Coordinates of C-alpha atoms and ligand atoms in Angstrom, one line a residue:
M1 CA 54.4 90.8 93.0
A2 CA 55.1 94.6 93.3
S3 CA 55.4 96.0 96.8
E4 CA 53.1 98.9 97.9
P5 CA 54.1 102.1 96.1
I6 CA 55.7 104.7 98.3
L7 CA 53.9 107.3 96.3
A8 CA 50.7 107.0 94.3
V9 CA 49.5 110.0 92.3
S10 CA 46.1 109.6 90.7
N11 CA 44.3 112.0 88.3
V12 CA 46.1 115.1 89.6
S13 CA 45.3 118.4 87.9
L14 CA 46.5 121.9 88.7
R15 CA 44.8 125.1 87.5
K16 CA 46.0 128.6 87.8
G17 CA 43.4 131.0 86.5
Q18 CA 42.7 129.9 82.9
A19 CA 45.9 127.9 82.7
L20 CA 45.9 124.1 83.1
L21 CA 49.4 123.4 84.5
L22 CA 48.9 119.7 85.2
D23 CA 46.3 117.7 83.3
D24 CA 45.1 114.4 84.8
V25 CA 48.6 113.2 86.0
S26 CA 48.8 109.6 87.3
F27 CA 51.8 107.5 88.2
V28 CA 53.2 105.4 91.1
L29 CA 56.7 105.3 92.5
Q30 CA 58.0 102.0 93.9
P31 CA 60.3 102.0 97.0
G32 CA 64.1 102.2 96.5
R33 CA 64.0 103.2 92.8
F34 CA 65.5 106.3 91.2
Y35 CA 63.0 108.1 88.9
G36 CA 63.8 110.9 86.5
L37 CA 61.2 113.6 85.7
L38 CA 61.9 114.8 82.2
G39 CA 60.3 117.3 79.9
P40 CA 60.9 120.6 78.1
N41 CA 60.9 124.1 79.7
G42 CA 57.4 124.9 81.0
A43 CA 56.2 121.2 80.8
G44 CA 55.1 121.2 84.5
K45 CA 57.9 119.4 86.3
S46 CA 58.4 122.0 89.1
S47 CA 54.6 122.4 89.4
L48 CA 54.3 118.7 90.1
L49 CA 57.2 118.6 92.5
K50 CA 55.8 121.6 94.4
I51 CA 52.5 119.7 95.0
L52 CA 54.5 116.7 96.1
Y53 CA 56.5 118.7 98.7
R54 CA 53.3 120.5 99.7
A55 CA 54.3 124.0 98.6
D56 CA 51.1 124.0 96.5
K57 CA 47.8 122.1 96.4
A58 CA 46.4 120.1 93.5
S59 CA 43.1 121.4 92.1
S60 CA 41.9 117.8 91.9
G61 CA 43.0 114.2 92.2
S62 CA 44.6 112.1 94.9
I63 CA 48.2 111.7 96.3
K64 CA 49.0 108.9 98.7
L65 CA 52.3 108.4 100.6
S66 CA 52.5 104.7 101.6
G67 CA 48.8 104.4 101.2
Q68 CA 47.8 107.5 103.2
E69 CA 46.2 110.5 101.6
L70 CA 48.7 113.4 101.6
A71 CA 46.2 115.9 103.0
T72 CA 45.7 113.7 106.1
I73 CA 49.4 113.4 107.0
P74 CA 50.5 116.0 109.6
R75 CA 52.9 118.5 108.1
R76 CA 55.8 117.6 110.4
A77 CA 55.4 113.8 109.9
Y78 CA 55.3 114.4 106.1
A79 CA 58.4 116.6 106.2
S80 CA 60.4 114.0 108.1
R81 CA 59.6 111.3 105.4
V82 CA 59.8 113.5 102.3
G83 CA 62.8 115.7 101.7
A84 CA 62.9 118.3 98.9
L85 CA 65.7 120.1 97.1
V86 CA 64.0 123.0 95.4
Q87 CA 64.6 125.8 93.0
E88 CA 63.3 128.7 95.1
S89 CA 65.9 130.9 96.6
V90 CA 65.9 130.9 100.4
S91 CA 67.4 133.6 102.6
L92 CA 70.4 132.3 104.6
S93 CA 71.0 135.6 106.2
G94 CA 72.9 135.4 109.5
L95 CA 73.1 131.6 109.6
S96 CA 76.2 129.4 109.6
L97 CA 76.4 126.4 107.3
L98 CA 75.9 124.1 110.3
E99 CA 72.8 126.0 111.4
V100 CA 71.3 125.7 107.9
V101 CA 71.7 121.9 108.0
R102 CA 70.4 121.7 111.6
L103 CA 67.3 123.7 110.5
G104 CA 66.5 120.9 108.0
L105 CA 66.4 118.4 110.8
L106 CA 63.7 120.2 112.8
P107 CA 60.9 117.9 111.6
R108 CA 62.7 114.9 113.0
R109 CA 62.7 116.0 116.7
L110 CA 66.1 114.4 117.4
D111 CA 68.2 115.1 120.5
P112 CA 70.8 117.9 120.1
A113 CA 73.8 115.5 120.1
E114 CA 72.2 113.4 117.3
I115 CA 71.4 116.6 115.3
D116 CA 75.0 117.8 115.6
T117 CA 76.5 114.4 114.6
R118 CA 74.2 114.1 111.6
S119 CA 74.7 117.7 110.5
R120 CA 78.5 117.5 110.6
A121 CA 78.5 114.1 108.8
A122 CA 76.3 115.6 106.0
L123 CA 78.6 118.7 105.7
D124 CA 81.5 116.3 105.3
D125 CA 79.6 114.3 102.7
V126 CA 79.2 117.4 100.5
G127 CA 82.8 118.6 101.1
L128 CA 81.9 121.6 103.3
S129 CA 82.8 120.4 106.8
H130 CA 85.8 122.8 107.0
R131 CA 83.4 125.7 106.5
A132 CA 80.8 124.6 109.1
D133 CA 80.9 127.9 111.0
D134 CA 81.2 130.2 108.0
D135 CA 78.3 132.6 107.1
A136 CA 76.1 130.8 104.6
T137 CA 75.3 134.0 102.6
H138 CA 78.9 134.0 101.4
L139 CA 78.7 130.7 99.5
S140 CA 78.9 130.5 95.7
G141 CA 75.9 129.1 93.8
G142 CA 77.4 125.6 93.7
E143 CA 78.4 125.7 97.3
Q144 CA 74.8 126.7 98.3
Q145 CA 73.5 123.8 96.3
R146 CA 75.9 121.5 98.2
L147 CA 74.6 122.9 101.5
F148 CA 71.0 122.2 100.6
F149 CA 72.1 118.7 99.6
A150 CA 73.7 118.4 103.1
Q151 CA 70.3 119.4 104.6
I152 CA 68.4 116.7 102.8
L153 CA 71.1 114.1 103.4
A154 CA 71.1 114.8 107.1
L155 CA 67.3 114.4 107.1
A156 CA 67.6 111.0 105.4
P157 CA 64.0 110.9 104.1
D158 CA 62.2 107.9 102.6
L159 CA 61.5 109.9 99.4
Y160 CA 63.8 112.5 97.9
L161 CA 62.3 115.1 95.6
L162 CA 65.0 116.9 93.7
D163 CA 64.4 119.7 91.3
E164 CA 67.3 119.9 88.9
P165 CA 69.8 118.6 91.5
H166 CA 72.8 119.1 89.2
N167 CA 72.1 122.9 89.1
H168 CA 75.3 124.9 89.7
L169 CA 77.3 121.8 90.5
D170 CA 80.7 121.1 88.9
L171 CA 81.3 117.7 87.4
H172 CA 82.8 116.2 90.6
F173 CA 79.9 117.2 92.8
Q174 CA 77.3 116.2 90.2
Y175 CA 78.5 112.6 90.4
R176 CA 79.5 112.6 94.0
L177 CA 76.1 113.9 95.3
L178 CA 73.9 111.9 93.0
D179 CA 76.0 108.8 94.0
L180 CA 75.5 109.6 97.7
V181 CA 71.7 110.0 97.4
R182 CA 71.4 106.8 95.3
Q183 CA 73.5 104.9 97.9
R184 CA 70.9 105.7 100.6
G185 CA 68.6 103.2 99.0
A186 CA 65.6 105.6 99.4
T187 CA 63.2 106.5 96.6
I188 CA 64.2 109.4 94.4
L189 CA 62.2 111.6 92.0
A190 CA 64.5 114.1 90.3
S191 CA 64.0 116.4 87.4
F192 CA 66.7 116.6 84.8
H193 CA 67.6 118.5 81.7
D194 CA 71.0 116.7 81.5
M195 CA 70.2 113.5 79.7
G196 CA 73.6 112.0 80.4
L197 CA 73.0 112.2 84.1
A198 CA 69.4 111.0 83.7
A199 CA 70.5 108.0 81.7
R200 CA 73.2 107.1 84.2
Y201 CA 71.1 107.4 87.4
C202 CA 67.4 106.7 86.6
D203 CA 65.9 103.3 86.7
E204 CA 62.9 104.8 85.0
V205 CA 61.9 108.2 83.7
L206 CA 58.5 110.0 83.6
L207 CA 58.2 112.3 80.6
V208 CA 56.0 115.4 81.1
D209 CA 54.8 117.5 78.2
H210 CA 52.1 120.3 78.4
G211 CA 51.2 119.2 81.9
R212 CA 50.6 115.5 81.0
I213 CA 52.7 112.4 81.5
V214 CA 53.4 111.2 78.0
G215 CA 55.7 108.3 78.8
Q216 CA 57.1 106.2 81.7
G217 CA 59.8 103.5 81.6
P218 CA 63.5 103.1 80.8
I219 CA 64.9 106.3 79.4
A220 CA 65.9 104.9 76.0
N221 CA 62.4 103.5 75.5
V222 CA 60.6 106.6 76.6
L223 CA 62.8 109.0 74.5
S224 CA 62.4 107.3 71.1
R225 CA 63.4 109.3 68.0
E226 CA 59.7 110.2 67.5
R227 CA 59.2 111.4 71.1
L228 CA 62.4 113.4 71.0
A229 CA 61.2 115.2 67.9
E230 CA 57.6 115.8 69.3
T231 CA 58.5 116.7 72.9
Y232 CA 62.0 118.2 72.8
R233 CA 62.0 119.3 69.2
V234 CA 65.4 117.7 68.5
D235 CA 66.6 115.3 65.9
G236 CA 68.2 112.7 68.1
A237 CA 68.3 109.1 69.3
F238 CA 69.7 106.9 72.0
V239 CA 72.7 104.9 70.7
D240 CA 74.3 102.4 73.1
G241 CA 72.7 104.1 76.1
R242 CA 73.8 107.6 75.1
L243 CA 71.7 110.3 73.6
E244 CA 73.0 111.6 70.3
V245 CA 71.5 114.8 69.1
R246 CA 72.1 116.2 65.6
G247 CA 70.3 119.5 66.3
A248 CA 67.0 121.3 66.9
V249 CA 64.1 120.7 64.5
Ligands
ATP1 N1 51.5 130.5 89.5 C1 51.4 130.3 88.2 N2 50.4 130.9 87.5 C2 50.3 130.7 86.1 N3 51.2 129.9 85.4 C3 52.2 129.4 86.1 C4 52.4 129.5 87.5 N4 53.5 128.8 87.9 C5 54.0 128.3 86.8 N5 53.2 128.6 85.7 C6 53.4 128.1 84.3 O1 53.2 126.7 84.3 C7 54.1 126.1 83.3 C8 54.9 125.0 84.0 O2 55.9 125.5 84.8 P1 56.9 124.6 85.6 O3 57.8 125.6 86.4 O4 56.2 123.6 86.3 O5 57.7 124.0 84.3 P2 59.0 123.1 84.3 O6 58.7 121.8 83.6 O7 59.6 122.9 85.7 O8 60.0 124.0 83.4 P3 61.6 124.3 83.4 O9 62.2 123.1 82.8 O10 61.7 125.5 82.5 O11 62.0 124.5 84.8 C9 54.9 127.2 82.8 O12 54.4 127.6 81.5 C10 54.8 128.3 83.8 O13 54.9 129.6 83.2

């Protein structure tokens, strides 16, 4: 029998003016699994993730975290269980790397020694411990992404929401950081445009198109030749677990 879902999304819609960004979205996430959120540009992936990390509110529908309606969970309690790596740029002005990671631990209310230990360990995980006291504004794009990964790794949430986690990362860190997150054994929902990474890491994918979930399951089943043509407008197919694309259609 399946355990209680960590997240249950039922009939969620999101309107902005005349535009329907999410249209009756429903799915559940089971604990400990790695889920990919796939879909073409403008499909609604970031809009959905924003609602899940409470940067936006659904126009209708229900979202439950371990059976509790999201709107009834105190913000701090929610933030200590659900960690997000997001696309929006954040000002790091005047902060050291260590301070940025510490900030991410605020919802946890830990004692200062524990905050320090966790923050330094997380910086080490992402290969930035030697720069702990540097000014965070001086980081490259990929280094900043690693810093935000450190923040979320230090938090150690039950549910990781990752919007294009591979953004700006070189090959080493794409694999290293996704391996690290997966090893935590938490639940992960991550959006991907890189199908190689999605195929390697995701137990299951959710395919979004025009604000609707049009498929859920193992990636090679969801991204059939027909769906790849309809949704991504490419002539392609999964062969031996790898996506082969002949070109755009
Ligand atoms: N505040 C808003 N008002 C109106 N439309 C919006 C708003 N925010 C986003 N959109 C539109 O909603 C659609 C979905 O955007 P979203 O960022 O969720 O897509 P996405 O699947 O994450 O795309 P990408 O792969 O390009 O990052 C887009 O067409 C976008 O222009």
